[in-house]
XYZ file of C-alpha atoms in Angstrom:
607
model
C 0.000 0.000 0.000
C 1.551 2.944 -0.999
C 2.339 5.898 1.314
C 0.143 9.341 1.818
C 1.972 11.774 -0.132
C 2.645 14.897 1.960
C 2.149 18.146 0.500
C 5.912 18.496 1.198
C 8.709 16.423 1.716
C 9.536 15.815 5.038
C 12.021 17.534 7.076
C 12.243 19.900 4.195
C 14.218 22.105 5.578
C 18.148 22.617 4.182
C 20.746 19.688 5.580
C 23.641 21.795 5.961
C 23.013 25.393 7.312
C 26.569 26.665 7.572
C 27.423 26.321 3.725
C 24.647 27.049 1.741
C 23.706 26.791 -2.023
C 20.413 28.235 -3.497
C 19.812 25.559 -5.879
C 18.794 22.531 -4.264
C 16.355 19.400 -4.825
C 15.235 17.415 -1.193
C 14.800 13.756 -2.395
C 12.966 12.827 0.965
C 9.597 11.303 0.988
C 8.672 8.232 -0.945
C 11.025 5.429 -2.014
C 11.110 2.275 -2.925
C 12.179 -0.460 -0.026
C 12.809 -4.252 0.212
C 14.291 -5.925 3.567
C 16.800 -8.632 2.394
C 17.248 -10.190 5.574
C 20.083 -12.743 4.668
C 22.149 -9.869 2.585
C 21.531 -12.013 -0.648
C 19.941 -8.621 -2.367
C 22.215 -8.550 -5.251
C 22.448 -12.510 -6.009
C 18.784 -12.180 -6.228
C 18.039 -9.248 -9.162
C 17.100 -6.167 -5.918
C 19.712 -4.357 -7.594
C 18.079 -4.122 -10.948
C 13.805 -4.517 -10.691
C 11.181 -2.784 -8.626
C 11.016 -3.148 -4.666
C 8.304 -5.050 -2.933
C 7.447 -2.143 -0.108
C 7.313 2.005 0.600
C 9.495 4.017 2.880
C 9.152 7.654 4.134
C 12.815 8.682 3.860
C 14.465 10.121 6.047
C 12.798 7.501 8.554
C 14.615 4.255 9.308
C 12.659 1.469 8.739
C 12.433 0.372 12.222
C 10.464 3.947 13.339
C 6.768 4.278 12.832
C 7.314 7.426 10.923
C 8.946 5.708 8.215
C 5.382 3.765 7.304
C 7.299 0.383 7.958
C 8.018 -0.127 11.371
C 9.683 -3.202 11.499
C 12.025 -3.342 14.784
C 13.671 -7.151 14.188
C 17.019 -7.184 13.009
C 17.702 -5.911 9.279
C 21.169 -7.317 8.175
C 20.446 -5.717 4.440
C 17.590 -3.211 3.234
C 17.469 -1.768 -0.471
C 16.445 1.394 -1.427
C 15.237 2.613 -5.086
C 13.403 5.949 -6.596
C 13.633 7.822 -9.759
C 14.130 11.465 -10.035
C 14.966 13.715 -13.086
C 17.454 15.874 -12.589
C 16.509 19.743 -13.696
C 16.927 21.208 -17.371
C 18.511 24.108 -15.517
C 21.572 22.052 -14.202
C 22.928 21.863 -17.744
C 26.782 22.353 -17.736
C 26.927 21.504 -13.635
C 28.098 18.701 -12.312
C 25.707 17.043 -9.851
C 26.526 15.977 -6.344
C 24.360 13.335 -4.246
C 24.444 13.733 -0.490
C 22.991 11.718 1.565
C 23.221 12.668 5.398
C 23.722 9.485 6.780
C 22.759 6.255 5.857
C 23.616 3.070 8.686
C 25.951 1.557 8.219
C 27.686 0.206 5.367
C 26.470 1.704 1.690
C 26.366 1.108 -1.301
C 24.981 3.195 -4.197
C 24.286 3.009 -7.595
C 23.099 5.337 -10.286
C 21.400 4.203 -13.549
C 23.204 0.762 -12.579
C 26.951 2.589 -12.064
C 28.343 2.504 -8.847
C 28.744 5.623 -7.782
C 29.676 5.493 -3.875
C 30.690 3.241 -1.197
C 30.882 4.566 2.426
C 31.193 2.433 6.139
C 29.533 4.386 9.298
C 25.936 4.972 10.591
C 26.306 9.079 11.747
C 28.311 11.066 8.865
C 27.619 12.511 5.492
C 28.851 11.424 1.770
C 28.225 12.603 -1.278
C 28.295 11.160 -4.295
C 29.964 12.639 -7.239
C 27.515 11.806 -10.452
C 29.933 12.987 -13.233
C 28.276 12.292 -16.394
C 25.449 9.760 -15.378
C 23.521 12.498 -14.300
C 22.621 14.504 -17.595
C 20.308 17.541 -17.077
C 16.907 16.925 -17.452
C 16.618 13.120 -18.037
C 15.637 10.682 -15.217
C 17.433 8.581 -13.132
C 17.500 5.954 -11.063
C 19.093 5.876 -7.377
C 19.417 2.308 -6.024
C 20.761 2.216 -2.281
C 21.878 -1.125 -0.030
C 22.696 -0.663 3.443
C 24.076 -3.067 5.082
C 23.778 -3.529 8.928
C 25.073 -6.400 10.683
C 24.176 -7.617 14.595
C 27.793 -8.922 14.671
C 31.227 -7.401 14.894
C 32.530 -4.139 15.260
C 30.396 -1.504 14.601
C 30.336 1.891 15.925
C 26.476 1.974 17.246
C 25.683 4.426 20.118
C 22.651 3.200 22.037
C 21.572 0.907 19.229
C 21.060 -2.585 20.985
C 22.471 -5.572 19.922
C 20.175 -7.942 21.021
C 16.297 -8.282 19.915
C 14.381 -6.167 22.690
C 14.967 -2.556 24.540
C 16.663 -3.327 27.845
C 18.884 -1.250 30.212
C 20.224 1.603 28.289
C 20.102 0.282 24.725
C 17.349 1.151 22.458
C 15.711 -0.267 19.339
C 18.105 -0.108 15.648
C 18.030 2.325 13.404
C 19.234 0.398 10.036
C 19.505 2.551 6.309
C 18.871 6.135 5.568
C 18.355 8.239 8.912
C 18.678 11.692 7.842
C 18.193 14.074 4.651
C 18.705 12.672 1.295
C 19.569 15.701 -1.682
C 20.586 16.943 -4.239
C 22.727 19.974 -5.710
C 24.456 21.323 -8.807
C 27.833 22.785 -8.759
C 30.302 24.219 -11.860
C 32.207 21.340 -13.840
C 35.553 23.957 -14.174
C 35.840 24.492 -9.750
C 33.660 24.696 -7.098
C 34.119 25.556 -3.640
C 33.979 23.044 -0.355
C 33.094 23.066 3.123
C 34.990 26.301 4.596
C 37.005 25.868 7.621
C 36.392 29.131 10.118
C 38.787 29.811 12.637
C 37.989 32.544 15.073
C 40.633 34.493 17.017
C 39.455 36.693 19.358
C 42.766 37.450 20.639
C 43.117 39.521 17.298
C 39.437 40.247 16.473
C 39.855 38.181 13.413
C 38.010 34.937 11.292
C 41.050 32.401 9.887
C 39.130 31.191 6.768
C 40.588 27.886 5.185
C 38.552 27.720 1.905
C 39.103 24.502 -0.145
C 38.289 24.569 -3.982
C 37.827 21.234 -6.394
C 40.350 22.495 -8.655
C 42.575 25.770 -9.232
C 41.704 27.741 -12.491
C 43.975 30.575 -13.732
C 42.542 33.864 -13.063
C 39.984 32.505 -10.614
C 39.791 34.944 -7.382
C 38.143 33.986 -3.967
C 36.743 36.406 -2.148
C 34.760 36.477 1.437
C 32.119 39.157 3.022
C 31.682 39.421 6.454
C 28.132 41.032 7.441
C 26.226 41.900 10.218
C 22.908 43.473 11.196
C 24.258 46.757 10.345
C 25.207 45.784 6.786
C 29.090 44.917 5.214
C 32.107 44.707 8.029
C 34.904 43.497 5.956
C 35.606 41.870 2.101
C 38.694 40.350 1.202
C 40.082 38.572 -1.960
C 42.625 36.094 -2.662
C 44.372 34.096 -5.689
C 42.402 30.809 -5.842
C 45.028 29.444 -8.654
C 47.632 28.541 -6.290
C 46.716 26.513 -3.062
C 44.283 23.816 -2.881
C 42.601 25.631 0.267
C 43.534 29.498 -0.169
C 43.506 30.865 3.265
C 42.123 34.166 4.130
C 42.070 36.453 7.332
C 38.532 38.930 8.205
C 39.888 41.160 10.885
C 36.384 42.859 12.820
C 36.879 46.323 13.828
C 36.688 46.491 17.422
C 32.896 48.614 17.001
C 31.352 45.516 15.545
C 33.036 43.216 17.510
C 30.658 40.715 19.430
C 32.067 37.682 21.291
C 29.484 34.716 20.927
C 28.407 33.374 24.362
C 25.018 31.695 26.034
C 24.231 35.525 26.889
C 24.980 37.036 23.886
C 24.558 33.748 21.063
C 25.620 36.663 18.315
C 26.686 34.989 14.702
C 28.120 37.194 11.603
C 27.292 36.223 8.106
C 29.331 35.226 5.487
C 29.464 35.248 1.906
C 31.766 32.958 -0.010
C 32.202 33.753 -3.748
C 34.248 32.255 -6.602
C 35.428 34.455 -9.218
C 36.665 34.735 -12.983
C 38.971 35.976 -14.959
C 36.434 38.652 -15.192
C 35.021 39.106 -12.037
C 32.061 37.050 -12.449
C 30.605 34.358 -9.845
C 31.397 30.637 -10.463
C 30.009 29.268 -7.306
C 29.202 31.161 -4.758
C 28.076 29.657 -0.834
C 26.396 31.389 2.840
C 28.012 31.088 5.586
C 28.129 32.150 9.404
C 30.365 32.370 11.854
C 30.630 33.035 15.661
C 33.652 34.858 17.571
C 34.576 33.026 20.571
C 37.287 31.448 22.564
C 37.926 28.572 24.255
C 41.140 28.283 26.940
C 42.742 26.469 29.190
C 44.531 27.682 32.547
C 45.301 25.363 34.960
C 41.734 23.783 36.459
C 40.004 26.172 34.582
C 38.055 26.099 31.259
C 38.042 29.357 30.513
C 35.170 30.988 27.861
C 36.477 34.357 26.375
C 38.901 34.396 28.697
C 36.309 33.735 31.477
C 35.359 31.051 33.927
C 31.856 30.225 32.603
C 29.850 27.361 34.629
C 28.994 24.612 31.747
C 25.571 23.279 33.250
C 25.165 20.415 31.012
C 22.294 18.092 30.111
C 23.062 14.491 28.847
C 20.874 14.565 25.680
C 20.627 10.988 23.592
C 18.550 12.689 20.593
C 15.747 9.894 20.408
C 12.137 10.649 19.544
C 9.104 8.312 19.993
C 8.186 8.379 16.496
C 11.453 8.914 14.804
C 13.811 7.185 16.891
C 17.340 9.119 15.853
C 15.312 11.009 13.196
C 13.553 13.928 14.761
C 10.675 14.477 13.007
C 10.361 17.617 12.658
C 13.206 20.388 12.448
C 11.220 21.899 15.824
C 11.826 19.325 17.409
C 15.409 19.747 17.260
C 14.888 23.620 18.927
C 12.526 22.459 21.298
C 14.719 20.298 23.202
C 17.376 23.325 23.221
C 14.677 24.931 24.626
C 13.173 22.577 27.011
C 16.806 21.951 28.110
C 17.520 25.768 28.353
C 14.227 25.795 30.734
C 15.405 23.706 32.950
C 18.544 25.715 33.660
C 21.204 23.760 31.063
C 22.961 26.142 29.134
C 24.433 23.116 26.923
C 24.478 19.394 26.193
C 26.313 16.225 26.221
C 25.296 15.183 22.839
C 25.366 11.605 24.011
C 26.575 8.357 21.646
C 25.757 10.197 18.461
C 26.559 12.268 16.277
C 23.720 14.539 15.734
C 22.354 16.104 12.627
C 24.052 19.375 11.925
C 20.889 21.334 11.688
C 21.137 20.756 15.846
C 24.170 22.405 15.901
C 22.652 25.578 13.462
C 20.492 25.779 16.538
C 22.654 25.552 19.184
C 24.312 28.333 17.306
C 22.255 30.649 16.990
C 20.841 30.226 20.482
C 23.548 29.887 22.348
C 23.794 26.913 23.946
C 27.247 24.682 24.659
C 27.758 21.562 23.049
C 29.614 18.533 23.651
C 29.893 16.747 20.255
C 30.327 12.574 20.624
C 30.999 9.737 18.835
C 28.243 6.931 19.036
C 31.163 4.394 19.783
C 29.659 1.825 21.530
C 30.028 -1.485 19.396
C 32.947 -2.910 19.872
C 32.809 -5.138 22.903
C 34.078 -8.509 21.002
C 37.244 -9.467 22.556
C 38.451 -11.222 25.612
C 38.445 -10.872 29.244
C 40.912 -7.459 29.706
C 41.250 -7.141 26.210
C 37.554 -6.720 25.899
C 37.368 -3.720 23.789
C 38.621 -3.700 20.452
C 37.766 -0.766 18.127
C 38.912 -0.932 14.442
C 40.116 1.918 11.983
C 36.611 2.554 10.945
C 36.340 4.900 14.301
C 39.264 6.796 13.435
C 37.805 7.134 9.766
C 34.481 8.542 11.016
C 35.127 10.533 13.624
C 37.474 12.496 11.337
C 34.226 12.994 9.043
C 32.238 14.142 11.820
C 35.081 16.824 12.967
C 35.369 18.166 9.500
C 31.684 18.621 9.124
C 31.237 20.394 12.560
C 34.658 22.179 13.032
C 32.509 26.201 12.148
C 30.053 25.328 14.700
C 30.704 28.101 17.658
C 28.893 26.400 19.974
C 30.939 23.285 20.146
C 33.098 23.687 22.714
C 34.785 20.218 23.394
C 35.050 17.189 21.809
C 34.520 13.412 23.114
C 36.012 10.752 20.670
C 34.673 7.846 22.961
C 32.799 7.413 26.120
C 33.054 4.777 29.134
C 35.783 2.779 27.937
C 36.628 0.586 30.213
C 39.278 -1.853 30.541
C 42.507 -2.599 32.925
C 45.226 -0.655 32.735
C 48.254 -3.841 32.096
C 51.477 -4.686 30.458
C 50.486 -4.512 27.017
C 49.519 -2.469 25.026
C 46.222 -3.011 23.362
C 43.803 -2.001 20.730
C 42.165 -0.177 23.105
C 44.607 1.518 23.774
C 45.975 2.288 20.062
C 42.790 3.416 19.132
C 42.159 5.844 21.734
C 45.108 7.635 20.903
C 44.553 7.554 17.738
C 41.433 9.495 17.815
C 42.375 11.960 20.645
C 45.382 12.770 18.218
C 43.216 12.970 15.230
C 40.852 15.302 17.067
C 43.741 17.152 18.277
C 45.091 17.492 14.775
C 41.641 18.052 12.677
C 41.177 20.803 15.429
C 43.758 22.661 17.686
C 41.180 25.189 19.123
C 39.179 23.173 21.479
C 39.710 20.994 24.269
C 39.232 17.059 23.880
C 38.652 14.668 26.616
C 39.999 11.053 25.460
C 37.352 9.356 26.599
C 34.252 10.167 28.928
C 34.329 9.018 32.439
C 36.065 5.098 33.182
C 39.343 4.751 30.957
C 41.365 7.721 30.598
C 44.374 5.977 28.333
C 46.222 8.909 27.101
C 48.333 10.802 29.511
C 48.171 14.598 28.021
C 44.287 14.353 27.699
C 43.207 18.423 27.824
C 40.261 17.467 30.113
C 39.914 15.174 33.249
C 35.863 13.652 33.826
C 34.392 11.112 35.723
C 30.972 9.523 36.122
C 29.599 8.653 39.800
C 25.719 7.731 40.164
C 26.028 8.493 43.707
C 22.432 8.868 44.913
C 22.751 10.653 48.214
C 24.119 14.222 47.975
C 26.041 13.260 51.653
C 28.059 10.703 50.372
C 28.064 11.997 46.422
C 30.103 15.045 48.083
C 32.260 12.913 49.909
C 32.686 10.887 46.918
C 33.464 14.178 44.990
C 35.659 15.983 47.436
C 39.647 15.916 46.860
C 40.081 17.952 43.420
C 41.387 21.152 45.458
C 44.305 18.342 46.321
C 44.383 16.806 42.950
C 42.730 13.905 44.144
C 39.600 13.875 42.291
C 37.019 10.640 41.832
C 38.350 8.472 38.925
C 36.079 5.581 38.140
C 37.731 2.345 38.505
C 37.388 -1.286 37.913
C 34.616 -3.124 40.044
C 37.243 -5.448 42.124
C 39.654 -1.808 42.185
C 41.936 -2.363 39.185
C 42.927 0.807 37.497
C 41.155 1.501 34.066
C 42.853 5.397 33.684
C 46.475 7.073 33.982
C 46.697 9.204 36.953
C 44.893 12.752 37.063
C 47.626 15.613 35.773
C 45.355 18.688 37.067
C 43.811 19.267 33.915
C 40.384 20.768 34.129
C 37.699 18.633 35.836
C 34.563 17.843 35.574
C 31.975 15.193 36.645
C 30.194 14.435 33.032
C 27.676 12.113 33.793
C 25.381 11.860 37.154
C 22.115 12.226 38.932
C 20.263 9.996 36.649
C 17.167 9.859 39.196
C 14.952 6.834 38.497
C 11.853 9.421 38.165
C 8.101 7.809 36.273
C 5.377 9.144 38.349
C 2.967 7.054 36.257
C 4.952 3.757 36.978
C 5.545 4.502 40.715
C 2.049 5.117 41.331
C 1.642 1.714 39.695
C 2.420 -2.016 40.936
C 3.666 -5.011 39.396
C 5.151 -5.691 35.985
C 4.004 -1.798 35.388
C 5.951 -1.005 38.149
C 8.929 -2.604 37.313
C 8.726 -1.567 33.373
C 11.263 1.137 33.717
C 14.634 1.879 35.337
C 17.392 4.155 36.485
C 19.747 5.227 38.841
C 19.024 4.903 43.025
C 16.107 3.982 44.722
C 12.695 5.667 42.806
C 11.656 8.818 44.471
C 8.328 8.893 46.131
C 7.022 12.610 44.938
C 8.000 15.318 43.269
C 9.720 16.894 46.172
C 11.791 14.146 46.766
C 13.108 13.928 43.463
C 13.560 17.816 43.250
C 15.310 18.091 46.610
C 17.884 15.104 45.361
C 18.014 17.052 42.056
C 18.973 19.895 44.151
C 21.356 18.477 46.515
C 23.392 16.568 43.722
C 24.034 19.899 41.507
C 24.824 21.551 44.865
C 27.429 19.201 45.299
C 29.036 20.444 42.230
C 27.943 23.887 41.822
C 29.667 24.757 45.688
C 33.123 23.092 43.822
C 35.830 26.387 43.058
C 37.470 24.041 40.677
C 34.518 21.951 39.248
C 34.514 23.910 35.659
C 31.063 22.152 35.126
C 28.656 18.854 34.879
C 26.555 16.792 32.755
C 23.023 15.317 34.573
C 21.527 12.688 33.163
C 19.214 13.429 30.963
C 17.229 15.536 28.883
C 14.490 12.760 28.385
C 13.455 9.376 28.939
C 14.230 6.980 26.334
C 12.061 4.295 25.933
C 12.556 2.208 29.292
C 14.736 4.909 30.773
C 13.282 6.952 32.692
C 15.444 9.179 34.243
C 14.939 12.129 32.443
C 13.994 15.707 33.262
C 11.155 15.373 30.716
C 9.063 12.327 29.499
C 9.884 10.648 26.407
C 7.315 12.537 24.619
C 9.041 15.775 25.981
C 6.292 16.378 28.340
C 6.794 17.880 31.729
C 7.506 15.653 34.781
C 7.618 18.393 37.794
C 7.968 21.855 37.911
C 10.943 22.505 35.734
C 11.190 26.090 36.714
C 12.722 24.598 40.062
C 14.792 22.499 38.783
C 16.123 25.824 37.093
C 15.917 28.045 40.435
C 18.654 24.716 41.938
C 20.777 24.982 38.790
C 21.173 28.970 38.305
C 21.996 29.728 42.035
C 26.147 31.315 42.056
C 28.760 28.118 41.106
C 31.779 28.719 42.714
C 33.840 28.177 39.883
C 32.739 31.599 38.730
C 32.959 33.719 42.135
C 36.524 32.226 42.807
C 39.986 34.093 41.187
């Protein structure tokens, strides 16, 4: 049965807000879509006919949203739909990007392969070269592959049949925006790198081209609300990415911040021989600067509280997918309500049209890597993450590197494994990506891995996560980082999982966690028992808001506590620790939560 036809496609909106082309074509909304359950697609013709089902792309198949809804495992689906490409592309060369797609693709065009990628939470674009001719129709035939087994960088998704603990149902195929664009055959431009400096009131712009034409001339306008601030040109025949510096007079100079979320544009032009436009891109950017002194994580040169909110970006309808672009502002919002002025964005890498939001907002962000998936090995060697990490991570740090409101990075999270004689994958892999990260981006701080196994000595940032109910004996638990002896998680029977603390900054980036479902505690039974989370349930409101309370107080009265991360924006399916339901409704009076979470920390009232 074929799928209602919206009036528009869904999620509609434009995938990539911080390099923008006019001419676009969204391809979500109706494809064609065929489980192949044994991954025997190709032996069996799925490549070349007609597909058995529907899907509404960008939906996974295993969300409701997507019209299918099937939540067993999926070791193969296919994709297929035609689309003719416009009359007014002629002489362009057309580019295919799909958002992301999990986890292993293939896709062909008109029966050409056109791209392979591996990874379930980054972009790639396929480069259609001369199948796609201007106004004729093609095909687009997609196969993702998704096994249950090996390594696989996941996140939350769980590996096993049904929801339990703090693993959630698959997402499996296309997950986010599938489009379209056309850009010139001779040189195009690509994803700008922006470097602010407030030190010198200036934008570093690192502008990568497809090719270098003699004659051709880059040039760059900065703008704000009171009109042009600064133009600048440069040769784009000689360097693969010509570099160019936008100094901001010190009048118009605005450092972004939670209080003061101000963002310039930017214009991004190609030129001619003759001064004309070849390609041409918008662009923002946001001053700001991140520092370290000591303890302290310093914001503009500031010591600026970071009251963070875990946040796993799962909706009831759309599981990773939200499904609607308002949804992705509302939970800024609803998280901003509560008193967070940022987020943990938790095993995932989220879509970038978050971080647009974030932006413009003003709200800190933690970006992750959905690394979980890769607990295959042996007893102390249990962990054993492949190149594939390292590859995808990289494409998530060059896709988010302009966002201002990123202000640290997390390559992995709760590692855990005993520190021993040899060295392991583990161990080469986490230093990998923290020197990766540290490479792809010198300008913010990166914590090797959240909380448990902290394997590389010169990490920038020091965390730990402790689900210490009682806020007695979670201070006592806490206490020591004046001395530089600060809670590190450790093994269960004691054995060290981290190298010792350095007096980096600190923080404690995952607690509370309060085991909060009014419904189910009012309830008895299997309804009782349907949900978990951390410590005994609370009995009222109160009691949850007074432990709410007493835990941040813990870490709000710390001088050198730079910040925290509670756990979490929402319940997720069975979780239920969340400030908000899974369906984003309110739980108690969130304005109290905020009066506990905005009184003075003393990270900020301390020289």
């Amino acid at each position: 049965m074929p799928l209602p036809r919206p009036s528009a496609p869904p999620r509609p909106e434009y995938p990539r807000p911080q390099f923008v082309r006019e001419t676009w074509l969204n391809l979500n909304g109706e494809w064609q879509f065929e489980i192949d359950r044994s991954d025997t697609g190709l032996e069996r013709g799925l490549r070349e006919r007609e597909l058995a089902d529907r899907i509404l792309v960008p939906f996974c198949p295993e969300s409701e949203l997507s019209g299918i809804g099937e939540t067993d495992f999926l070791e193969a689906v296919w994709y297929r739909r035609t689309v003719t490409v416009p009359a007014a592309w002629a002489k362009s060369r057309v580019l295919l990007h799909f958002g992301a797609v999990d986890h292993d693709t293939t896709v062909w065009v008109d029966g050409t392969e056109v791209a392979r990628h591996r990874g379930g939470f980054t972009p790639f674009t396929a480069d259609l070269g001369d199948v796609a001719e201007p106004g004729h129709e093609l095909t687009i035939v997609v196969r993702a592959r998704d096994s249950r087994h090996g390594v696989q960088a996941r996140g939350k998704q769980a590996t096993w049949y049904a929801n339990s603990h703090c693993h959630y149902t698959r997402t499996t195929g296309i997950w986010q925006t599938v489009w379209m664009e056309p850009v010139p055959r001779t040189a195009a431009l690509k994803r700008p790198r922006i470097t602010p400096d407030l030190a010198s009131g200036s934008f570093f712009l690192e502008l990568p081209l497809t090719a270098n034409v003699p004659g051709h001339r880059l040039r760059a306008i900065l703008t704000d609300d009171q009109g042009e601030i600064i133009s600048s040109e440069t040769r784009a025949d000689l360097d693969l990415a010509p570099r160019l510096v936008l100094p901001v007079p010190d009048d118009r100079l605005r450092a972004w911040s939670p209080q003061d979320p101000h963002l310039y544009d930017l214009t991004l032009q190609l030129l001619d021989t003759d001064g004309a436009i070849v390609d041409s891109a918008r662009s923002y950017a946001g001053m700001r600067s991140i520092s370290l002194h000591g303890k302290r994580l310093l914001l503009n040169g500031e010591p600026v509280f970071q009251r963070l909110v875990l946040d796993q970006g799962y909706y009831p309808g759309g599981l990773m997918t939200a499904p609607e672009d308002t949804d992705l502002v509302r939970d800024i919002e609803l998280g901003r309500a509560a008193g967070f002025n940022g987020a943990r964005l938790h095993q995932k890498v989220f879509e970038e049209r978050y971080l647009y939001h974030a932006d413009r907002l003003g709200y800190f962000v933690w970006g992750e890597f959905g690394d979980w998936g890769c607990e295959v090995g042996v007893r102390d060697d249990n962990q054993q993450p492949d190149a594939s990490y390292v590859t995808e991570w990289l494409e998530a740090l060059e896709r988010d590197y302009s966002h201002p409101s990123i202000v640290g990075w997390c390559p992995l999270n709760e590692t855990y494994q005993p520190l021993h004689d040899r060295i392991t994958r583990l161990d080469d892999v986490t230093r990998a990506m923290f020197l990766a990260t540290k490479q792809a981006d010198g300008t913010r701080p990166v914590v090797d891995a959240s909380g448990y196994a902290h394997r590389v000595a010169d990490t920038d940032v020091y965390d730990s996560h402790c689900y210490e109910q009682d806020p007695v004996a979670f201070a006592k638990v806490m206490d020591g980082l004046a001395e530089d002896r600060p809670y590190v998680n450790a093994a269960p029977d004691g054995r060290h999982w981290s190298l010792p603390y350095r007096g980096q900054p600190y923080f404690c980036s995952e607690f509370g966690g309060i085991w909060w479902d009014p419904e189910a505690a009012a309830a008895t039974g299997e309804e009782r028992d349907s949900s978990w989370g951390y410590g005994e349930r609370p009995r009222t409101d109160e009691e949850f808001v007074d432990r709410f309370t007493g835990l941040t107080g813990v870490l709000l009265g710390d001088p050198d506590m730079f910040g925290y991360c509670y756990t979490q924006l929402t319940d997720v399916f069975q979780e239920r620790n969340g400030v908000y339901r899974f369906d984003r409704t309110e739980k108690v009076d969130t304005g109290r939560l905020r009066q506990a979470q905005l009184r003075p920390a003393a990270y900020e009232n301390t020289p």
